[in-house]
Coordinates of N, CA and C in Angstrom, one line a residue:
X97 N 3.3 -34.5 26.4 CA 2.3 -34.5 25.3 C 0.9 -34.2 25.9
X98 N 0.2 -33.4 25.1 CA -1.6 -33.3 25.9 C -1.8 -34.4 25.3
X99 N -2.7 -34.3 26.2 CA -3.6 -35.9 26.5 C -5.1 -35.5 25.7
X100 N -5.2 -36.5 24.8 CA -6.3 -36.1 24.3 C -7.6 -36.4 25.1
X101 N -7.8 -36.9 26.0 CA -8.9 -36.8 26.9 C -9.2 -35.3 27.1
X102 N -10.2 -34.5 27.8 CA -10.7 -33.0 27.5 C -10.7 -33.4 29.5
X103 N -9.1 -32.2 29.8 CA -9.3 -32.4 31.1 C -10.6 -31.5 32.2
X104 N -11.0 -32.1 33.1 CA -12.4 -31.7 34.0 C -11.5 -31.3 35.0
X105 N -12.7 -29.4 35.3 CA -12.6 -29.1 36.5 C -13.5 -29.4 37.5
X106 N -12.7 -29.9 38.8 CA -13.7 -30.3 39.7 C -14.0 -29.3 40.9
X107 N -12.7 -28.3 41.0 CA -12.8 -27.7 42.2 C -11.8 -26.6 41.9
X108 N -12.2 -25.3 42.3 CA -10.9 -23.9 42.1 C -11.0 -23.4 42.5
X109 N -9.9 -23.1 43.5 CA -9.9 -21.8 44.2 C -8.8 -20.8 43.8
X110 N -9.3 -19.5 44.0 CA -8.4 -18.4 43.6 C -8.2 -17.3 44.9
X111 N -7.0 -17.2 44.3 CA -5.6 -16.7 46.0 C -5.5 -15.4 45.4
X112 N -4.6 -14.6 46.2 CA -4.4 -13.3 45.7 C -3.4 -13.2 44.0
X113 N -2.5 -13.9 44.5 CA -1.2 -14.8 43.6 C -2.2 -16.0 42.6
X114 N -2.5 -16.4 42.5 CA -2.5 -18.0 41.9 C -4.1 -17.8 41.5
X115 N -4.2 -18.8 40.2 CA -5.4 -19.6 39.9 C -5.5 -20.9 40.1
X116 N -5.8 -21.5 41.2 CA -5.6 -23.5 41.5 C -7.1 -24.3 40.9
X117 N -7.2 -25.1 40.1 CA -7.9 -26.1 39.7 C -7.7 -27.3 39.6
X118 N -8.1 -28.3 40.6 CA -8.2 -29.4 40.9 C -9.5 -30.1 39.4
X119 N -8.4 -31.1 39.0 CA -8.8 -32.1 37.9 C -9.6 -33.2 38.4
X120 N -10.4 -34.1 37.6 CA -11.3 -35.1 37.7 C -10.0 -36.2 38.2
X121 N -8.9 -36.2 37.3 CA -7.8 -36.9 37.0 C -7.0 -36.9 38.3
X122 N -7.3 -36.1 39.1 CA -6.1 -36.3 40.7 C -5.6 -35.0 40.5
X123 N -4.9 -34.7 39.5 CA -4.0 -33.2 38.9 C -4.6 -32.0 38.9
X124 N -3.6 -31.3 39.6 CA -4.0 -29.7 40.2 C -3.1 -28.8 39.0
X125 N -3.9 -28.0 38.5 CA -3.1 -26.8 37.7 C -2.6 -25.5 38.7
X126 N -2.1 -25.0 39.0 CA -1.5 -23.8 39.6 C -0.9 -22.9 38.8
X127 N -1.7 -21.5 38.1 CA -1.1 -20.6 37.4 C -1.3 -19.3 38.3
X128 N -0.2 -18.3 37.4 CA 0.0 -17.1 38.6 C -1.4 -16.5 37.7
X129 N -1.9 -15.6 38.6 CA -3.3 -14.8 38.3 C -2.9 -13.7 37.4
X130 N -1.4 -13.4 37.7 CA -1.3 -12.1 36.8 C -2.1 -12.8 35.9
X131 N -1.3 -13.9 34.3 CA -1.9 -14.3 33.3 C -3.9 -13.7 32.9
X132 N -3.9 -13.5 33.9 CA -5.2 -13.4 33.7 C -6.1 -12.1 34.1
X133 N -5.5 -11.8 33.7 CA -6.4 -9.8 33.5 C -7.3 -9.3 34.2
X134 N -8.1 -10.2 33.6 CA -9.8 -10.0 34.5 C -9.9 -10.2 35.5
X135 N -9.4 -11.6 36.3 CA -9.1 -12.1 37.2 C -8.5 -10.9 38.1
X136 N -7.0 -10.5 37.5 CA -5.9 -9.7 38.3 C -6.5 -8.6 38.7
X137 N -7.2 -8.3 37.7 CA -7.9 -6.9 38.6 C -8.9 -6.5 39.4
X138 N -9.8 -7.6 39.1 CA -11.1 -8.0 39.5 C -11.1 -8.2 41.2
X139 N -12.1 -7.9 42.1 CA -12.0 -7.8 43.6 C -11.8 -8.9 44.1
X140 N -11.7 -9.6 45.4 CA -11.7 -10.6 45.9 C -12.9 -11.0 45.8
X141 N -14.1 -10.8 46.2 CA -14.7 -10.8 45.8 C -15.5 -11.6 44.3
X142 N -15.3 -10.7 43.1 CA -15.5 -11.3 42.3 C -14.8 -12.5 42.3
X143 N -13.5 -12.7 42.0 CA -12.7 -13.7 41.7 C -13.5 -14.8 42.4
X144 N -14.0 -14.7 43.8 CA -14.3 -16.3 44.4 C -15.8 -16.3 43.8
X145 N -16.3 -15.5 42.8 CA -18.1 -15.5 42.2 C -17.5 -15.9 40.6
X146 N -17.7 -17.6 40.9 CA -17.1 -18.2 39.4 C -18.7 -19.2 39.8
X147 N -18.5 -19.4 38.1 CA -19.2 -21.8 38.3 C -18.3 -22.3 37.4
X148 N -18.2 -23.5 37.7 CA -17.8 -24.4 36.6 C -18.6 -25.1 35.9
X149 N -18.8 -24.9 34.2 CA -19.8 -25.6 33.3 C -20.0 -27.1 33.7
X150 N -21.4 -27.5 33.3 CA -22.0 -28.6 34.0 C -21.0 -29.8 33.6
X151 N -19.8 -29.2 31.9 CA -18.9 -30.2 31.6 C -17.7 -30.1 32.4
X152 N -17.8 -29.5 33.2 CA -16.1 -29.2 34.0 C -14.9 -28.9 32.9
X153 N -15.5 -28.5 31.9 CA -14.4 -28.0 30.8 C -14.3 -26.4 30.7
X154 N -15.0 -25.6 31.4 CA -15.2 -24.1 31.4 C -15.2 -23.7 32.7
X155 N -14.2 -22.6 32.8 CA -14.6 -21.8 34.3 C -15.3 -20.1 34.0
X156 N -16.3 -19.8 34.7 CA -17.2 -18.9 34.2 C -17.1 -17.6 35.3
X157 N -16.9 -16.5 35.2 CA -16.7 -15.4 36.2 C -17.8 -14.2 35.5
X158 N -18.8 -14.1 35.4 CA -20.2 -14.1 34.8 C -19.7 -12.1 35.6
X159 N -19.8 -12.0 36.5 CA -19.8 -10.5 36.8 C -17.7 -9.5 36.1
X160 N -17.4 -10.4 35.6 CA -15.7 -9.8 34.9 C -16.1 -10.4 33.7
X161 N -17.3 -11.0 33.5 CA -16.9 -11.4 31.7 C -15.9 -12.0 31.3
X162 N -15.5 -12.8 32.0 CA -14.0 -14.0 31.6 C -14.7 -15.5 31.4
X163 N -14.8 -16.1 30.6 CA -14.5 -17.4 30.4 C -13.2 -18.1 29.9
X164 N -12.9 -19.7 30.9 CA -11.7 -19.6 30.8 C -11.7 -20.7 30.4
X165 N -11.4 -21.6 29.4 CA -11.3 -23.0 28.8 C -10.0 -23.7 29.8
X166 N -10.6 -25.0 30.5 CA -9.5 -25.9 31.4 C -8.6 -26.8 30.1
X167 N -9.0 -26.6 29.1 CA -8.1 -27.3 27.9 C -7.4 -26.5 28.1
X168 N -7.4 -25.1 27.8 CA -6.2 -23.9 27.4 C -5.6 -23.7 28.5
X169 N -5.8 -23.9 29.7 CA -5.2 -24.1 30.9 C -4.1 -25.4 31.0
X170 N -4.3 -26.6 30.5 CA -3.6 -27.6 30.3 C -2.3 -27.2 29.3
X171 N -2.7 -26.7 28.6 CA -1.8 -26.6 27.2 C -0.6 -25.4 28.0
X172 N -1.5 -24.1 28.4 CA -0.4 -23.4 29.1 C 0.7 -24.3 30.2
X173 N -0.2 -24.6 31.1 CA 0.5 -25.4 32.0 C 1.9 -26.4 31.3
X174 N 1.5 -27.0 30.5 CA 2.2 -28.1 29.9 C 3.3 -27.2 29.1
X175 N 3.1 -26.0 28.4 CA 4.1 -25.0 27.8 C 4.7 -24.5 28.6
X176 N 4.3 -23.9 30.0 CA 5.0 -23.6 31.1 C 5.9 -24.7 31.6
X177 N 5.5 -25.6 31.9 CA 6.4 -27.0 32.3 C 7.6 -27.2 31.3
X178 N 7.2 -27.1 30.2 CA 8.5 -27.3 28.7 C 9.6 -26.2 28.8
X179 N 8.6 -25.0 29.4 CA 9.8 -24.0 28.8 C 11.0 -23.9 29.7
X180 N 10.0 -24.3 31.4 CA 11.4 -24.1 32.6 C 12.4 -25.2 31.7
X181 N 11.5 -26.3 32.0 CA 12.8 -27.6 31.5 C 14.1 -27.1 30.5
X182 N 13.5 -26.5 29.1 CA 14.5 -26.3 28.0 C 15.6 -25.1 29.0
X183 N 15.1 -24.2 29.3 CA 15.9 -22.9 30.0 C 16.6 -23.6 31.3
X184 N 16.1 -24.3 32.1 CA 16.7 -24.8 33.1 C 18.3 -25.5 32.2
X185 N 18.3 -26.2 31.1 CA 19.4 -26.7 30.8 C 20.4 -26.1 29.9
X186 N 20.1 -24.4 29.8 CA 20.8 -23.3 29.0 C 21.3 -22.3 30.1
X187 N 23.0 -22.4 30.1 CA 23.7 -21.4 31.0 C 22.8 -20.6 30.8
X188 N 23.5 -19.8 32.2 CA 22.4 -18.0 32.1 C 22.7 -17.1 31.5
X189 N 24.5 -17.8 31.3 CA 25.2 -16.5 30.4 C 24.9 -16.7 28.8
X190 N 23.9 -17.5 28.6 CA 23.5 -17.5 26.8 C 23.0 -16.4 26.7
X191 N 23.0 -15.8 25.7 CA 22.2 -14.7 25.1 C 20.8 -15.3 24.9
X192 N 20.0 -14.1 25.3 CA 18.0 -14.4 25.2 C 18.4 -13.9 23.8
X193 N 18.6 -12.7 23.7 CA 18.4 -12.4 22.2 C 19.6 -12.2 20.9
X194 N 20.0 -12.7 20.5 CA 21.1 -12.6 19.6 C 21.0 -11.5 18.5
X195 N 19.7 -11.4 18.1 CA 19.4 -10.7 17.1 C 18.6 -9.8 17.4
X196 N 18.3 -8.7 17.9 CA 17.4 -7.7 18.2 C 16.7 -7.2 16.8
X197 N 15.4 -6.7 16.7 CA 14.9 -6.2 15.9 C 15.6 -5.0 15.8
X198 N 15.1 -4.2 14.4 CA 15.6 -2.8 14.0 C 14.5 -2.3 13.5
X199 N 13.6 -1.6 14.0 CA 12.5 -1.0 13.5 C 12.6 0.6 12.8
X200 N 13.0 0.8 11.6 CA 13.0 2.0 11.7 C 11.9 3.4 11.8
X201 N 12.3 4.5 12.1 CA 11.3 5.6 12.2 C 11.7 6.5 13.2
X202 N 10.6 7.8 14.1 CA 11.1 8.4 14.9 C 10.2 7.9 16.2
X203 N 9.0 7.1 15.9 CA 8.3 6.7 16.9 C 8.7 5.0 18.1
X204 N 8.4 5.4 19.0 CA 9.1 4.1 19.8 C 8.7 2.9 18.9
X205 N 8.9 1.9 18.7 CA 8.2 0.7 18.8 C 8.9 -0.6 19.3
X206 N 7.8 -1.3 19.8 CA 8.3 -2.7 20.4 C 8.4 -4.0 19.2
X207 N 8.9 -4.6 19.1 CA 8.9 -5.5 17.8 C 8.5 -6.6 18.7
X208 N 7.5 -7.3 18.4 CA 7.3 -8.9 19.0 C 6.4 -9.5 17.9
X209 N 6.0 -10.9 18.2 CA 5.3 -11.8 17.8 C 4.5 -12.3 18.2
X210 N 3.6 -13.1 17.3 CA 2.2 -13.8 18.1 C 2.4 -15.3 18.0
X211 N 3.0 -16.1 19.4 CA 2.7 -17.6 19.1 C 2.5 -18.1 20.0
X212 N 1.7 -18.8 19.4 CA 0.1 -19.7 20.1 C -0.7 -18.8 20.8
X213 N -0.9 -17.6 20.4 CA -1.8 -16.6 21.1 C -1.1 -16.1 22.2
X214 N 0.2 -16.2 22.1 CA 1.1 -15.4 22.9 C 2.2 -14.4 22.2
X215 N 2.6 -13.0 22.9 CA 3.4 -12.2 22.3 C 4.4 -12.4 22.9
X216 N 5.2 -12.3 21.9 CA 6.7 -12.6 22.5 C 7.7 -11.9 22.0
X217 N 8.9 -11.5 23.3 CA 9.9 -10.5 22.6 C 11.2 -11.7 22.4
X218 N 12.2 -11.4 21.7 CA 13.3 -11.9 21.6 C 12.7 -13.6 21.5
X219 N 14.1 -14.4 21.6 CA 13.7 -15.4 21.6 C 12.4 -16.0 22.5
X220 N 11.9 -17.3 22.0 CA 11.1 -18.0 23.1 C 12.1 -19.3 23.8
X221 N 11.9 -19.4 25.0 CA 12.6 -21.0 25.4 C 12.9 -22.2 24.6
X222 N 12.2 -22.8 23.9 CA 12.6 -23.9 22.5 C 13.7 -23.0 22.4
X223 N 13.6 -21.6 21.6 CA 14.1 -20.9 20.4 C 15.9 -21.0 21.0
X224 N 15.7 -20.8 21.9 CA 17.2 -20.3 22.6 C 18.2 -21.5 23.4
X225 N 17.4 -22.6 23.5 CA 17.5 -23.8 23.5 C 18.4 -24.5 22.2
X226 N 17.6 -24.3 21.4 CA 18.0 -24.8 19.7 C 19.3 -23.9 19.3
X227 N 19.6 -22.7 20.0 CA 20.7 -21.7 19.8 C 21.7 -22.2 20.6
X228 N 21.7 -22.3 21.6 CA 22.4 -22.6 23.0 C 22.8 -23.8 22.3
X229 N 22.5 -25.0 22.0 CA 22.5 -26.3 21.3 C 23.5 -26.4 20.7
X230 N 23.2 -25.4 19.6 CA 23.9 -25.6 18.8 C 25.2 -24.9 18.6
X231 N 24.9 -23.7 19.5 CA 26.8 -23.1 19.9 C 27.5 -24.5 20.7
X232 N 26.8 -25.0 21.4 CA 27.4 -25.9 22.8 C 28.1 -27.3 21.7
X233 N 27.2 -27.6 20.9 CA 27.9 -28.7 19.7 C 28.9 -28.0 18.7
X234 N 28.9 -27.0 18.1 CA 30.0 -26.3 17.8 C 31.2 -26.2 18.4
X235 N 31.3 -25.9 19.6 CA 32.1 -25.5 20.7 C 33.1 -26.6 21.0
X236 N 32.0 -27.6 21.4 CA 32.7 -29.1 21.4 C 33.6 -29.6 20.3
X237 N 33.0 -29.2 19.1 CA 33.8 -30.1 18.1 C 35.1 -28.8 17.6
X238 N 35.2 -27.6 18.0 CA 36.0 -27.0 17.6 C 37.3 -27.2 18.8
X239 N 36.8 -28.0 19.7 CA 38.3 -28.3 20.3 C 39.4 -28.7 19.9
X240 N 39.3 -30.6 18.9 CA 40.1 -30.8 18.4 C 40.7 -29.7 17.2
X241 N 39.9 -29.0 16.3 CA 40.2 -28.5 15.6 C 41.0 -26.9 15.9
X242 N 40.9 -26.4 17.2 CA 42.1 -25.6 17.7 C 43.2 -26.0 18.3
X243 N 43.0 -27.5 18.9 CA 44.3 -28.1 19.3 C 45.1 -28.3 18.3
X244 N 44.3 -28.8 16.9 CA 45.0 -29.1 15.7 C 45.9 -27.7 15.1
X245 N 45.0 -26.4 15.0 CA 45.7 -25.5 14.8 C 46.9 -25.1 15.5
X246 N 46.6 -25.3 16.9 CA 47.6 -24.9 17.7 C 48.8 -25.5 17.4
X247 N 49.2 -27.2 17.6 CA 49.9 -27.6 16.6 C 50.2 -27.3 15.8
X248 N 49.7 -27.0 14.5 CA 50.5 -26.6 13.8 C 51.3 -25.2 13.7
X249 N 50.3 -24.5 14.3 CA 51.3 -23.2 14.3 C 52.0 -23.0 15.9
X250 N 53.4 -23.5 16.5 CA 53.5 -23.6 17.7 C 53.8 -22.5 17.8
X251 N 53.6 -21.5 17.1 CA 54.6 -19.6 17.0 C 53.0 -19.3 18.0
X252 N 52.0 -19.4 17.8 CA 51.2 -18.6 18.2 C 50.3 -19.2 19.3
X253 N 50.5 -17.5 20.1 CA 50.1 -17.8 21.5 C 48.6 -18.3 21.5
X254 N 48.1 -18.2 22.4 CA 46.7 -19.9 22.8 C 45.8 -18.6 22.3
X255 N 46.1 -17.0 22.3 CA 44.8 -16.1 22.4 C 45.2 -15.9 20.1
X256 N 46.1 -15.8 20.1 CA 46.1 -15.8 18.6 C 45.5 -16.8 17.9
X257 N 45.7 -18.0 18.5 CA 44.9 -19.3 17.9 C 43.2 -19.1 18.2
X258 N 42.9 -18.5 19.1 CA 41.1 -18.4 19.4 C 41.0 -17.4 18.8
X259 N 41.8 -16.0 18.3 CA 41.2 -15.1 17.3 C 41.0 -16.0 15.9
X260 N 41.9 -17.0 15.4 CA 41.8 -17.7 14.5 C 40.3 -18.2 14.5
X261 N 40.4 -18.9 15.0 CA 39.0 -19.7 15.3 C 37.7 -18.3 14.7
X262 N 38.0 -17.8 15.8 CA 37.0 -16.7 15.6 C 36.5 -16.2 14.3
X263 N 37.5 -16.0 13.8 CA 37.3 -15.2 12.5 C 37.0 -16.3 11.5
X264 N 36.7 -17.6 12.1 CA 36.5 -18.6 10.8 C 35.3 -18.5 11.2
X265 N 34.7 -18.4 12.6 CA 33.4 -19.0 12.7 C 32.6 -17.5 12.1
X266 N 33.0 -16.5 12.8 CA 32.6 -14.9 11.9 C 32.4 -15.3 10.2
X267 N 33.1 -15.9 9.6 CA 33.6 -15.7 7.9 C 32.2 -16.5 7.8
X268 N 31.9 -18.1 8.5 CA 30.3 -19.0 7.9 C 29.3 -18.2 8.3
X269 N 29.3 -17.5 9.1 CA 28.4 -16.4 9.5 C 26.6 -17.6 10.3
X270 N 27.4 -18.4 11.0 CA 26.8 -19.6 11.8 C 26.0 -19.0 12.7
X271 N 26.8 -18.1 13.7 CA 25.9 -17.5 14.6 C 26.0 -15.9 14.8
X272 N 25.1 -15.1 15.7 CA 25.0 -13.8 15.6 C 26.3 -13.8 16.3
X273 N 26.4 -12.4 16.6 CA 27.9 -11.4 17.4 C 28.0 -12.2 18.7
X274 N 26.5 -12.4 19.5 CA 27.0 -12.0 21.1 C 26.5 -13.9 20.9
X275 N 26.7 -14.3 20.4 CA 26.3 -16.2 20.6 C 27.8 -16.4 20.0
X276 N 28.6 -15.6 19.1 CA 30.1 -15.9 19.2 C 30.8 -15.7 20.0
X277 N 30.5 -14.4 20.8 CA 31.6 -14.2 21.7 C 30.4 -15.5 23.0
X278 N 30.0 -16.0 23.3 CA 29.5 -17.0 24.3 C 30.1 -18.3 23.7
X279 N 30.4 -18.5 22.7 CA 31.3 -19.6 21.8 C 32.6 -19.6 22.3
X280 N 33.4 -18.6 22.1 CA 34.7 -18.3 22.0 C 34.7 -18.8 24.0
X281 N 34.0 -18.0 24.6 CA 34.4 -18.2 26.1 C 34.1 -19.6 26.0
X282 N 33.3 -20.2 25.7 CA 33.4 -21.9 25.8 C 33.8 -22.8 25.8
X283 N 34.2 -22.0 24.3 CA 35.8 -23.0 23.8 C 37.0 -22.3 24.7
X284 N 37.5 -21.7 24.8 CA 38.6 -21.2 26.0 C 38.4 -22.5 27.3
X285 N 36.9 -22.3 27.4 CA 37.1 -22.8 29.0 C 37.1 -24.5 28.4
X286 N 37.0 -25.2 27.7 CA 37.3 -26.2 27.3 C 38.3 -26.8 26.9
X287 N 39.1 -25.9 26.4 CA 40.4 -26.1 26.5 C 41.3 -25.6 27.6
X288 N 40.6 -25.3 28.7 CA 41.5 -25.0 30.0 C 42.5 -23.5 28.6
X289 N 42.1 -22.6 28.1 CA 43.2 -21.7 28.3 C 42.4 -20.4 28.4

């Protein structure tokens, strides 16, 4: 959670890679420089010709024309920190995007969105998280319910019973194409067949 205190910069140095700002609070921020444009392109030079406002809440690069708010540096940091977390606990083999845009026309285009002042393609980390989730709870609870099928119909082999399945989870229309077939291998591997 941000901390509603307004965190202070006390000290920053900038690397070829990284932006580091040492906090009033003990806490160091470390972001990559790409993020920052002005910065990334800007000479060595410039980059080490900063001040920090007399509130330690603003970093100033007066010859790039960048000011950089250490609140919006907390907030990224803390969004950075959330997002490994959620992604760290989503196989790799989940689908990023289930649902691709369809833009029609003859000219390229990119389809994205703007959140929190960020553009984004395909899902965000929460988003795929909340996907991932809820195949992974699906998945689980369709075990007893293919064991039960299977049972009942002992005529049909273990892959006729998971086309079953399939075409039931297809018919609610729960998840996109490629978050079904990541379903389907789930449940397989959960039931050992």
């Amino acid at each position: 959670m941000i901390s509603r205190i307004r965190p202070v910069a006390i000290a920053v140095t900038v690397t070829e890679d990284s932006l580091n700002v040492v906090l009033k609070d003990g806490g160091t921020l470390r972001l990559p420089l790409r993020l920052f444009p002005k910065l990334w392109v800007g000479t060595p030079e410039q980059r080490c010709n900063f001040r920090i406002s007399a509130s330690g809440t603003a970093l100033r690069w007066d010859q790039l024309a960048e000011v950089i708010s250490v609140s919006e540096l907390m907030r990224d940091a803390e969004r950075r920190h959330r997002d490994e977390r959620l992604s760290s606990q989503v196989p790799a083999d989940f689908p990023w995007d289930p649902t691709p845009a369809l833009l029609s026309g003859t000219q390229p285009k990119l389809a994205l969105r703007s959140i929190d002042g960020r553009f984004v393609v395909g899902l965000t980390a929460e988003e795929r998280w909340v996907r991932w989730d809820m195949c992974e709870d699906l998945a689980q609870q369709l075990v007893a319910k293919t064991r039960q099928d299977a049972a009942k119909h002992p005529q049909h082999s273990h892959e006729v019973t998971l086309n079953r399945m399939q075409r039931a989870i297809e018919g609610k229309k729960w998840t996109a194409r490629v978050e079904t077939d990541w379903l389907m291998e789930r449940l397989r591997s959960l039931l050992g067949w």
